[in-house]
PDB file of C-alpha atoms in Angstrom:
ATOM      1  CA  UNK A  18      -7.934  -0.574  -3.672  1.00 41.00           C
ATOM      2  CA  UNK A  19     -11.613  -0.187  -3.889  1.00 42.00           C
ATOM      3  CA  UNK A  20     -13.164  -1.218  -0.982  1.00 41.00           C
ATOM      4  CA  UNK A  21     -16.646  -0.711  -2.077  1.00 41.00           C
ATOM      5  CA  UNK A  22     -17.563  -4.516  -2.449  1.00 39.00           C
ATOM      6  CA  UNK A  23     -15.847  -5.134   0.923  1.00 40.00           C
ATOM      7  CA  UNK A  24     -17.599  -1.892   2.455  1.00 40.00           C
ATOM      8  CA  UNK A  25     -21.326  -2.874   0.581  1.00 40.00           C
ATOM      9  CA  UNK A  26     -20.417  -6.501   2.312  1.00 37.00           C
ATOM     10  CA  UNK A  27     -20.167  -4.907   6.131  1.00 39.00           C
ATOM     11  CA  UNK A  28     -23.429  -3.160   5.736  1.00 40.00           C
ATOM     12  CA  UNK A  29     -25.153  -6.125   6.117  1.00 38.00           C
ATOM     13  CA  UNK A  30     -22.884  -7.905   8.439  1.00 38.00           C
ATOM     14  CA  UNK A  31     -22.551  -7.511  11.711  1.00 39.00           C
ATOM     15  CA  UNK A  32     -19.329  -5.311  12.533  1.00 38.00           C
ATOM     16  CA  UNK A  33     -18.443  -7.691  15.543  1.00 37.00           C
ATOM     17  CA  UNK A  34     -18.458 -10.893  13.702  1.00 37.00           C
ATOM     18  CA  UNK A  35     -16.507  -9.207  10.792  1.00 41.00           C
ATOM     19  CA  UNK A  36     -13.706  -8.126  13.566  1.00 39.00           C
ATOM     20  CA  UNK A  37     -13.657 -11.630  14.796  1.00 37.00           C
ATOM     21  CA  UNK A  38     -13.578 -13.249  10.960  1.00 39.00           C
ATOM     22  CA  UNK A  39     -10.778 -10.942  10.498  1.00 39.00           C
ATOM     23  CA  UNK A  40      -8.532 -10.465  13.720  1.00 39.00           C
ATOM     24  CA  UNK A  41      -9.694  -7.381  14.161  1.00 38.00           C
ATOM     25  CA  UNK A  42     -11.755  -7.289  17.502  1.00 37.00           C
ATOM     26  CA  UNK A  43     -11.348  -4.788  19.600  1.00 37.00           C
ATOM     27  CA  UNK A  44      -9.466  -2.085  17.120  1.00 38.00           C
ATOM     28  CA  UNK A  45      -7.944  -0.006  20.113  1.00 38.00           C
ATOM     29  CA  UNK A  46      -5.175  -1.307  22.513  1.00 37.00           C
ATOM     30  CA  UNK A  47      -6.849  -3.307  25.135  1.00 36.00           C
ATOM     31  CA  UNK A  48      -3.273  -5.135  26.286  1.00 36.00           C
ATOM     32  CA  UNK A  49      -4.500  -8.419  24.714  1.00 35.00           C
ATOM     33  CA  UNK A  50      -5.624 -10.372  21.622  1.00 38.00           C
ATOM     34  CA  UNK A  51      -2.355  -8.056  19.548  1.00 40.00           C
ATOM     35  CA  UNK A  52       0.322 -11.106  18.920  1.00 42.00           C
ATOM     36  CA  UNK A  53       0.188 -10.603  15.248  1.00 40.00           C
ATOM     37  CA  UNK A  54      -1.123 -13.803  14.786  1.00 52.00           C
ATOM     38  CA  UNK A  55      -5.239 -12.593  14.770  1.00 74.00           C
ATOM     39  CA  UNK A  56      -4.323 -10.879  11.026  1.00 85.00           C
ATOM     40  CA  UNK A  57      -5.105 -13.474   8.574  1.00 90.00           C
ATOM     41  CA  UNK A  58      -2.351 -13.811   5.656  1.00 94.00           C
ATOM     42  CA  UNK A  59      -5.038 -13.220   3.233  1.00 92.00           C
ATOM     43  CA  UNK A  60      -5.898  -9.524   4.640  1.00 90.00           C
ATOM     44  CA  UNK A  61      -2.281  -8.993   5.164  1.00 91.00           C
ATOM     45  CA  UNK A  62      -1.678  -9.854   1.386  1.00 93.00           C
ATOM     46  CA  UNK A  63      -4.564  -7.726   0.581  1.00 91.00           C
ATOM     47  CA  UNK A  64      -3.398  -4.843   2.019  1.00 89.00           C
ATOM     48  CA  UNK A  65      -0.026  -5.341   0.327  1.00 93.00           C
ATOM     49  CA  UNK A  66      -1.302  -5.613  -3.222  1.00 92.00           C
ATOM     50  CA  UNK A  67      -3.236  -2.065  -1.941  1.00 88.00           C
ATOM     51  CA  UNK A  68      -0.573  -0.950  -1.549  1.00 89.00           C
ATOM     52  CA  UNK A  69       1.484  -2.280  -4.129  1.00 94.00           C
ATOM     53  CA  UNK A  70      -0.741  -1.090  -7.213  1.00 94.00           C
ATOM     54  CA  UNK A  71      -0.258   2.488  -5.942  1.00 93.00           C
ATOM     55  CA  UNK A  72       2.752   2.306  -5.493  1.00 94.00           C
ATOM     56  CA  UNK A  73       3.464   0.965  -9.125  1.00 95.00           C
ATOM     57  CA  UNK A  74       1.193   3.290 -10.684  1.00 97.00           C
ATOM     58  CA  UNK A  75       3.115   5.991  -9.135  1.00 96.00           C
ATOM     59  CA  UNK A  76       6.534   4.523  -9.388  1.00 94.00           C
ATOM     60  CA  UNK A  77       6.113   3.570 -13.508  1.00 93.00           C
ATOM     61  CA  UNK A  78       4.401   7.250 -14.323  1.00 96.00           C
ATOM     62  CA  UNK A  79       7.626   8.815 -12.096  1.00 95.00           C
ATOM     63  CA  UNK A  80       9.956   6.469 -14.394  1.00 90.00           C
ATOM     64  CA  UNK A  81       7.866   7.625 -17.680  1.00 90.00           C
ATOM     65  CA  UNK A  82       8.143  11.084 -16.770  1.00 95.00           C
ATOM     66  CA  UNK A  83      11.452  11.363 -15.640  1.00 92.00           C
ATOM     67  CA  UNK A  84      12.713   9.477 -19.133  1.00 86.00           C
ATOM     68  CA  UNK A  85      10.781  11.533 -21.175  1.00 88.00           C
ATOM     69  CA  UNK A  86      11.996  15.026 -19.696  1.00 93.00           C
ATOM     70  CA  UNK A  87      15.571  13.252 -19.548  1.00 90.00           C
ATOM     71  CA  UNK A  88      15.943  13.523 -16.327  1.00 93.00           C
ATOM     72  CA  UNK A  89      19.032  12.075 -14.396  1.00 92.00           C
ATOM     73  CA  UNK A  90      18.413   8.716 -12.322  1.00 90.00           C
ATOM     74  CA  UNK A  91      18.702  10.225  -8.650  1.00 92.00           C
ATOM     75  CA  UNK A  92      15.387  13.274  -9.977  1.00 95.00           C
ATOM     76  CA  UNK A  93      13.728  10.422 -12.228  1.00 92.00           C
ATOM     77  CA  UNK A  94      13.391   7.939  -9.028  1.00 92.00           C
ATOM     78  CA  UNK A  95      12.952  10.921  -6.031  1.00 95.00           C
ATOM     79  CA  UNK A  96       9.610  11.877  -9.015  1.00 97.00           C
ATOM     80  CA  UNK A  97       8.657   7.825  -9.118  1.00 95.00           C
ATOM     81  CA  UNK A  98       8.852   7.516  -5.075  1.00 96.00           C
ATOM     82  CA  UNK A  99       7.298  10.684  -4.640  1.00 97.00           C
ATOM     83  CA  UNK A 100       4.339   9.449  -6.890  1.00 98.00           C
ATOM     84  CA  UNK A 101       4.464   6.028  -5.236  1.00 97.00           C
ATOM     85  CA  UNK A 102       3.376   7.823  -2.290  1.00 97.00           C
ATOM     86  CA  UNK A 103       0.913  10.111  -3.568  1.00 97.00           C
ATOM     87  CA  UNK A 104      -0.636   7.325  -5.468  1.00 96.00           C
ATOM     88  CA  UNK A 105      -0.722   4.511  -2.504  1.00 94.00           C
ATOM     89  CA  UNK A 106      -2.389   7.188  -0.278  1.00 95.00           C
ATOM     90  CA  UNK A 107      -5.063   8.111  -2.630  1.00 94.00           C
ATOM     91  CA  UNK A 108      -6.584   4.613  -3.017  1.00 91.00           C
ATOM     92  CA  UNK A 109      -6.848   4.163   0.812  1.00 91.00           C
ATOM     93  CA  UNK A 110      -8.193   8.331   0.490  1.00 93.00           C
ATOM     94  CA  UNK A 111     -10.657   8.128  -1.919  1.00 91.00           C
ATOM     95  CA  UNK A 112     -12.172   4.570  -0.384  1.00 88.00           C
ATOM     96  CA  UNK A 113     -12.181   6.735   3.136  1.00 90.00           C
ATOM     97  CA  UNK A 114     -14.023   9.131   1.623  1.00 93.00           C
ATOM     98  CA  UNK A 115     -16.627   7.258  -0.007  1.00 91.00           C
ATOM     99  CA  UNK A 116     -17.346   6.070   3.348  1.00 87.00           C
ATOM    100  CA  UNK A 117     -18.253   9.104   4.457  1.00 90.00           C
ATOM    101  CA  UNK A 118     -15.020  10.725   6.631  1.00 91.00           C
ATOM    102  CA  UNK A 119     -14.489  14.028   6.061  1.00 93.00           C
ATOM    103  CA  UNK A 120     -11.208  15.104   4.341  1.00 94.00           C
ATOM    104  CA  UNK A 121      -8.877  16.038   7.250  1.00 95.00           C
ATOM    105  CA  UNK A 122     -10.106  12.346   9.032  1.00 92.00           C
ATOM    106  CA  UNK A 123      -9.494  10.347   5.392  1.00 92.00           C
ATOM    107  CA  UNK A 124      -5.790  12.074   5.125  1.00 94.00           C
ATOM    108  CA  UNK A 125      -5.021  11.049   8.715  1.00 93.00           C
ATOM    109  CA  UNK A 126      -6.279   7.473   8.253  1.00 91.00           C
ATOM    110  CA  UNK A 127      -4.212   7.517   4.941  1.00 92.00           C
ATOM    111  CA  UNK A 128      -1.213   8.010   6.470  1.00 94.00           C
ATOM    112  CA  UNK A 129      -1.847   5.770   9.251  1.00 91.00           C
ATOM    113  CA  UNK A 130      -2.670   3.107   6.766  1.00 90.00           C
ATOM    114  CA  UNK A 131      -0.534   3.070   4.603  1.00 93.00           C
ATOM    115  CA  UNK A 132       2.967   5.167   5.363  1.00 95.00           C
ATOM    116  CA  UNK A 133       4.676   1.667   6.732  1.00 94.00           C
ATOM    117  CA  UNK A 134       3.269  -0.223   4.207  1.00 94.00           C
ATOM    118  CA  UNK A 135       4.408   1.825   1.215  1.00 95.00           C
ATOM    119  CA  UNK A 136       8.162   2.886   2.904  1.00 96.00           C
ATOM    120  CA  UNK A 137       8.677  -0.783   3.202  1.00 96.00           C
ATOM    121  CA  UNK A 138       7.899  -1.445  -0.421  1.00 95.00           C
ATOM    122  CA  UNK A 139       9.710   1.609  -1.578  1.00 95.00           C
ATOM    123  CA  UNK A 140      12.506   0.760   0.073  1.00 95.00           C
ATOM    124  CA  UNK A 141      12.633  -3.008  -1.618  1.00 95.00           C
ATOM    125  CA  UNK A 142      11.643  -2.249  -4.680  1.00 94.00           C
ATOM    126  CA  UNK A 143      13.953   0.699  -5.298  1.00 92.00           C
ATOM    127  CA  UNK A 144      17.031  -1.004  -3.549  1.00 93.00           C
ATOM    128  CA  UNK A 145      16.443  -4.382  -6.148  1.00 94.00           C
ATOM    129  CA  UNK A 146      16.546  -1.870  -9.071  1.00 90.00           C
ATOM    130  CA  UNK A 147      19.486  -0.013  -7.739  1.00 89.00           C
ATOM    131  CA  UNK A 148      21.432  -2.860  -7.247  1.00 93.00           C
ATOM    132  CA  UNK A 149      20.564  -4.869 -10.352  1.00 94.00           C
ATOM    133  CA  UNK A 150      23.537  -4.640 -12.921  1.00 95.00           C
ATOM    134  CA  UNK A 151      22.236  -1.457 -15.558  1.00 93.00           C
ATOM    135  CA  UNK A 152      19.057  -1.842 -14.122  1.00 90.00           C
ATOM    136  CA  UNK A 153      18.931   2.520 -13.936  1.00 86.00           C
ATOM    137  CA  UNK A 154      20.485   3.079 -16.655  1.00 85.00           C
ATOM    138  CA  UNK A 155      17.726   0.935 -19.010  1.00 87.00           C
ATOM    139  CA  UNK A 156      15.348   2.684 -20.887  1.00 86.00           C
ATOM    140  CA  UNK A 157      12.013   2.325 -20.948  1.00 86.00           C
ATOM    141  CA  UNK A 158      12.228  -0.253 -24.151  1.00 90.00           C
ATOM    142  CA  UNK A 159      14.673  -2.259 -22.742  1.00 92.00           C
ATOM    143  CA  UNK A 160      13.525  -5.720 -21.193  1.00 94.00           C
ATOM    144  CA  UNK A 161      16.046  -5.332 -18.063  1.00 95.00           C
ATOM    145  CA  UNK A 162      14.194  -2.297 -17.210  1.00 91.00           C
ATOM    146  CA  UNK A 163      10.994  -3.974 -17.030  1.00 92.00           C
ATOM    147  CA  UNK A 164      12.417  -7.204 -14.813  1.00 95.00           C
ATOM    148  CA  UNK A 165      14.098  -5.398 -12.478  1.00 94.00           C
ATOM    149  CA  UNK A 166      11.180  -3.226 -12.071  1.00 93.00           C
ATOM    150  CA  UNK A 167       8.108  -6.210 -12.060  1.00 94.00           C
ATOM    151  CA  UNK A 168      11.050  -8.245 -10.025  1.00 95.00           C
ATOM    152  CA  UNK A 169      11.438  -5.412  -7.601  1.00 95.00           C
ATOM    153  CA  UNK A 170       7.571  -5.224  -7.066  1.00 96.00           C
ATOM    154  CA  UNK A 171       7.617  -9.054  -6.446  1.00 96.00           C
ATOM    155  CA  UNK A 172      10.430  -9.518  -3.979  1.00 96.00           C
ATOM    156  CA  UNK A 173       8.465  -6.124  -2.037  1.00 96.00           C
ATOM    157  CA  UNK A 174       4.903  -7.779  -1.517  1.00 97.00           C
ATOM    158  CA  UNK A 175       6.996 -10.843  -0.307  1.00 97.00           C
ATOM    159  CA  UNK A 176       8.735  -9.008   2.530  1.00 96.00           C
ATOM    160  CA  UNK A 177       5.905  -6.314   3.219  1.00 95.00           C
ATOM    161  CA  UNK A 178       2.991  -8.858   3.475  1.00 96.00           C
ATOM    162  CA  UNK A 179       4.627 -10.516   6.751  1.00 95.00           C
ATOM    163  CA  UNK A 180       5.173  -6.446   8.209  1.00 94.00           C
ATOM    164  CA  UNK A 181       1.335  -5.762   7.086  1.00 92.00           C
ATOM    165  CA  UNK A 182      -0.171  -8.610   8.719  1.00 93.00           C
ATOM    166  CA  UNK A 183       2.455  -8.205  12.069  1.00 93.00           C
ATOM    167  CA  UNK A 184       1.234  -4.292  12.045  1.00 90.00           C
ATOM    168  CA  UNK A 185      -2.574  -5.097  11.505  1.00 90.00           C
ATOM    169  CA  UNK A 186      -2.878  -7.763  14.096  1.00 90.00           C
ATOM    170  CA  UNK A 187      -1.867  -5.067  16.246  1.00 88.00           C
ATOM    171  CA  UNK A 188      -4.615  -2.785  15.220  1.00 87.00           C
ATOM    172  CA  UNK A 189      -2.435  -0.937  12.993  1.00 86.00           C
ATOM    173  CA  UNK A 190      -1.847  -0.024   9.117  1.00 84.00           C
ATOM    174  CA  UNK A 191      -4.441  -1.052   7.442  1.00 81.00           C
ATOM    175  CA  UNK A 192      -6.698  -2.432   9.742  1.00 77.00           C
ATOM    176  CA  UNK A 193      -7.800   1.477  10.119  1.00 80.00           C
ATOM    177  CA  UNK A 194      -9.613   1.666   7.387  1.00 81.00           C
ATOM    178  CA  UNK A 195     -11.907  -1.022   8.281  1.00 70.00           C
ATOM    179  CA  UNK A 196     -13.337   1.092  10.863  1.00 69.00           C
ATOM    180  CA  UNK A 197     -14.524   2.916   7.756  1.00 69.00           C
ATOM    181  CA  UNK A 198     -16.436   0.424   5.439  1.00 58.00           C
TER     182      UNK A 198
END
Protein backbone atom coordinates (compact mmCIF):
# COMPACT_ATOMS: atom_id res chain seq x y z
CA UNK A 1 0.00 0.00 0.00
CA UNK A 2 1.52 3.35 -0.42
CA UNK A 3 1.45 5.14 2.53
CA UNK A 4 2.91 8.28 1.24
CA UNK A 5 -0.41 10.38 1.33
CA UNK A 6 -1.09 8.95 4.82
CA UNK A 7 2.72 9.54 5.85
CA UNK A 8 2.75 13.40 3.96
CA UNK A 9 -0.70 13.71 6.19
CA UNK A 10 1.23 12.94 9.77
CA UNK A 11 3.87 15.46 9.02
CA UNK A 12 1.70 18.05 9.71
CA UNK A 13 -0.39 16.48 12.34
CA UNK A 14 0.32 16.02 15.54
CA UNK A 15 1.45 12.26 16.20
CA UNK A 16 -0.66 12.19 19.53
CA UNK A 17 -3.90 13.25 18.12
CA UNK A 18 -3.35 10.87 15.10
CA UNK A 19 -2.87 7.86 17.82
CA UNK A 20 -6.00 8.95 19.49
CA UNK A 21 -8.06 9.42 15.91
CA UNK A 22 -6.87 6.02 15.26
CA UNK A 23 -6.71 3.73 18.49
CA UNK A 24 -3.39 3.82 18.48
CA UNK A 25 -2.18 5.73 21.69
CA UNK A 26 0.32 4.52 23.46
CA UNK A 27 1.90 1.87 20.73
CA UNK A 28 3.76 -0.26 23.49
CA UNK A 29 1.97 -2.46 26.15
CA UNK A 30 1.00 -0.24 28.94
CA UNK A 31 -1.71 -3.03 30.46
CA UNK A 32 -4.60 -0.79 29.28
CA UNK A 33 -6.49 0.92 26.42
CA UNK A 34 -5.66 -2.92 24.20
CA UNK A 35 -9.47 -4.45 24.08
CA UNK A 36 -9.45 -4.48 20.38
CA UNK A 37 -12.09 -2.19 20.28
CA UNK A 38 -9.62 1.31 19.94
CA UNK A 39 -8.82 -0.11 16.04
CA UNK A 40 -11.33 1.49 13.92
CA UNK A 41 -12.94 -0.99 11.18
CA UNK A 42 -11.84 1.36 8.60
CA UNK A 43 -7.91 0.96 9.48
CA UNK A 44 -8.51 -2.63 10.08
CA UNK A 45 -10.03 -2.91 6.47
CA UNK A 46 -7.21 -0.87 5.28
CA UNK A 47 -4.69 -2.92 6.38
CA UNK A 48 -6.48 -5.94 4.90
CA UNK A 49 -6.80 -4.63 1.37
CA UNK A 50 -2.68 -3.96 2.10
CA UNK A 51 -2.45 -6.84 2.45
CA UNK A 52 -4.71 -8.35 0.15
CA UNK A 53 -3.29 -6.62 -3.15
CA UNK A 54 0.08 -8.25 -2.33
CA UNK A 55 -1.01 -11.03 -1.74
CA UNK A 56 -2.99 -11.26 -5.14
CA UNK A 57 -0.29 -9.86 -7.07
CA UNK A 58 1.83 -12.57 -5.81
CA UNK A 59 -0.68 -15.32 -5.73
CA UNK A 60 -2.00 -14.59 -9.71
CA UNK A 61 1.89 -14.17 -11.06
CA UNK A 62 2.61 -17.74 -8.93
CA UNK A 63 -0.65 -19.17 -10.80
CA UNK A 64 0.67 -17.56 -14.29
CA UNK A 65 3.94 -18.95 -13.83
CA UNK A 66 3.28 -22.18 -12.61
CA UNK A 67 0.63 -22.74 -15.77
CA UNK A 68 2.91 -21.58 -18.14
CA UNK A 69 5.99 -23.87 -17.08
CA UNK A 70 3.19 -26.67 -16.56
CA UNK A 71 3.76 -27.12 -13.39
CA UNK A 72 1.67 -29.58 -11.16
CA UNK A 73 -1.00 -27.90 -8.69
CA UNK A 74 0.82 -28.68 -5.24
CA UNK A 75 4.57 -26.54 -7.09
CA UNK A 76 2.13 -24.03 -9.01
CA UNK A 77 0.35 -22.92 -5.54
CA UNK A 78 3.69 -23.48 -2.97
CA UNK A 79 5.26 -20.63 -6.19
CA UNK A 80 1.76 -18.40 -5.80
CA UNK A 81 1.95 -18.50 -1.75
CA UNK A 82 5.48 -18.07 -1.79
CA UNK A 83 4.98 -14.86 -3.98
CA UNK A 84 1.96 -13.87 -1.90
CA UNK A 85 4.39 -13.43 0.74
CA UNK A 86 7.16 -11.85 -0.92
CA UNK A 87 4.79 -9.47 -2.50
CA UNK A 88 2.59 -8.48 0.79
CA UNK A 89 5.94 -7.78 2.58
CA UNK A 90 7.35 -5.55 0.03
CA UNK A 91 4.51 -2.97 0.03
CA UNK A 92 4.69 -2.59 3.87
CA UNK A 93 8.99 -2.67 2.96
CA UNK A 94 9.27 -0.27 0.50
CA UNK A 95 6.63 2.32 2.42
CA UNK A 96 9.14 1.61 5.63
CA UNK A 97 11.78 2.57 3.74
CA UNK A 98 10.64 5.65 2.26
CA UNK A 99 10.22 6.71 5.71
CA UNK A 100 13.50 6.57 6.38
CA UNK A 101 14.27 2.98 8.46
CA UNK A 102 17.11 1.40 7.48
CA UNK A 103 16.83 -2.05 5.77
CA UNK A 104 17.34 -4.56 8.63
CA UNK A 105 14.53 -2.20 10.83
CA UNK A 106 11.96 -2.12 7.50
CA UNK A 107 12.34 -6.18 7.17
CA UNK A 108 11.62 -6.59 10.89
CA UNK A 109 8.62 -4.23 10.84
CA UNK A 110 7.54 -6.19 7.64
CA UNK A 111 7.24 -9.19 9.21
CA UNK A 112 5.73 -7.87 12.23
CA UNK A 113 3.16 -6.21 10.08
CA UNK A 114 2.14 -8.21 8.03
CA UNK A 115 3.08 -12.21 8.65
CA UNK A 116 -0.57 -12.69 10.53
CA UNK A 117 -2.23 -10.73 8.22
CA UNK A 118 -1.08 -12.47 5.04
CA UNK A 119 -1.07 -16.37 6.73
CA UNK A 120 -4.64 -15.66 7.52
CA UNK A 121 -5.50 -14.69 3.98
CA UNK A 122 -3.38 -17.40 2.51
CA UNK A 123 -4.86 -19.77 4.37
CA UNK A 124 -8.65 -18.66 3.19
CA UNK A 125 -8.04 -17.96 0.02
CA UNK A 126 -6.11 -21.10 -0.88
CA UNK A 127 -8.46 -23.46 1.20
CA UNK A 128 -11.79 -21.79 -0.96
CA UNK A 129 -9.87 -22.70 -4.18
CA UNK A 130 -8.90 -26.09 -2.98
CA UNK A 131 -12.13 -27.00 -2.04
CA UNK A 132 -14.15 -25.52 -4.90
CA UNK A 133 -15.24 -28.39 -7.35
CA UNK A 134 -12.20 -28.19 -10.43
CA UNK A 135 -11.34 -25.06 -9.09
CA UNK A 136 -7.19 -26.37 -9.47
CA UNK A 137 -7.54 -28.01 -12.17
CA UNK A 138 -8.97 -24.69 -14.34
CA UNK A 139 -6.82 -23.01 -16.52
CA UNK A 140 -6.08 -19.74 -16.68
CA UNK A 141 -9.00 -19.09 -19.51
CA UNK A 142 -11.48 -20.75 -17.75
CA UNK A 143 -14.14 -18.55 -15.82
CA UNK A 144 -14.17 -21.07 -12.66
CA UNK A 145 -10.61 -20.31 -12.28
CA UNK A 146 -11.12 -16.74 -12.02
CA UNK A 147 -14.30 -17.04 -9.35
CA UNK A 148 -12.84 -19.22 -7.20
CA UNK A 149 -9.81 -17.17 -7.20
CA UNK A 150 -11.61 -13.30 -6.92
CA UNK A 151 -14.19 -15.42 -4.53
CA UNK A 152 -11.33 -16.72 -2.47
CA UNK A 153 -9.83 -13.13 -2.13
CA UNK A 154 -13.35 -11.93 -1.01
CA UNK A 155 -14.36 -14.44 1.61
CA UNK A 156 -10.28 -13.70 3.01
CA UNK A 157 -10.61 -9.79 3.59
CA UNK A 158 -13.99 -10.78 5.27
CA UNK A 159 -12.45 -13.03 7.92
CA UNK A 160 -8.92 -11.24 8.14
CA UNK A 161 -10.32 -7.65 8.60
CA UNK A 162 -11.96 -8.67 12.13
CA UNK A 163 -8.13 -10.52 13.07
CA UNK A 164 -6.40 -7.11 11.71
CA UNK A 165 -8.36 -4.76 13.63
CA UNK A 166 -8.37 -7.39 17.01
CA UNK A 167 -4.32 -7.51 16.43
CA UNK A 168 -3.91 -3.65 15.84
CA UNK A 169 -5.96 -2.50 18.74
CA UNK A 170 -3.47 -4.34 20.56
CA UNK A 171 -0.58 -2.48 19.14
CA UNK A 172 0.14 -5.14 16.78
CA UNK A 173 0.28 -5.98 12.85
CA UNK A 174 -0.07 -3.19 11.22
CA UNK A 175 -0.32 -0.61 13.58
CA UNK A 176 3.75 -0.84 13.40
CA UNK A 177 4.14 0.82 10.60
CA UNK A 178 2.49 3.86 11.74
CA UNK A 179 5.28 4.51 13.96
CA UNK A 180 6.95 5.05 10.60
CA UNK A 181 4.92 7.68 8.55
Amino acid sequence: MDHSAHRAHHEHADHSSDQAEHGHSGHGHSGHGHSGHGASWSMAAKATLHCLTGCAIGEILGMVIGTALMWGNVQTMALAITLAFVFGYSFTLFAVRRGGLDLKSAIKVALAADTVSIAVMELVDNTIIALTPGAMDAHLSDGLFWSALLGGFAVAFVVTTPVNKWMIGRGKGHAVVHAYH
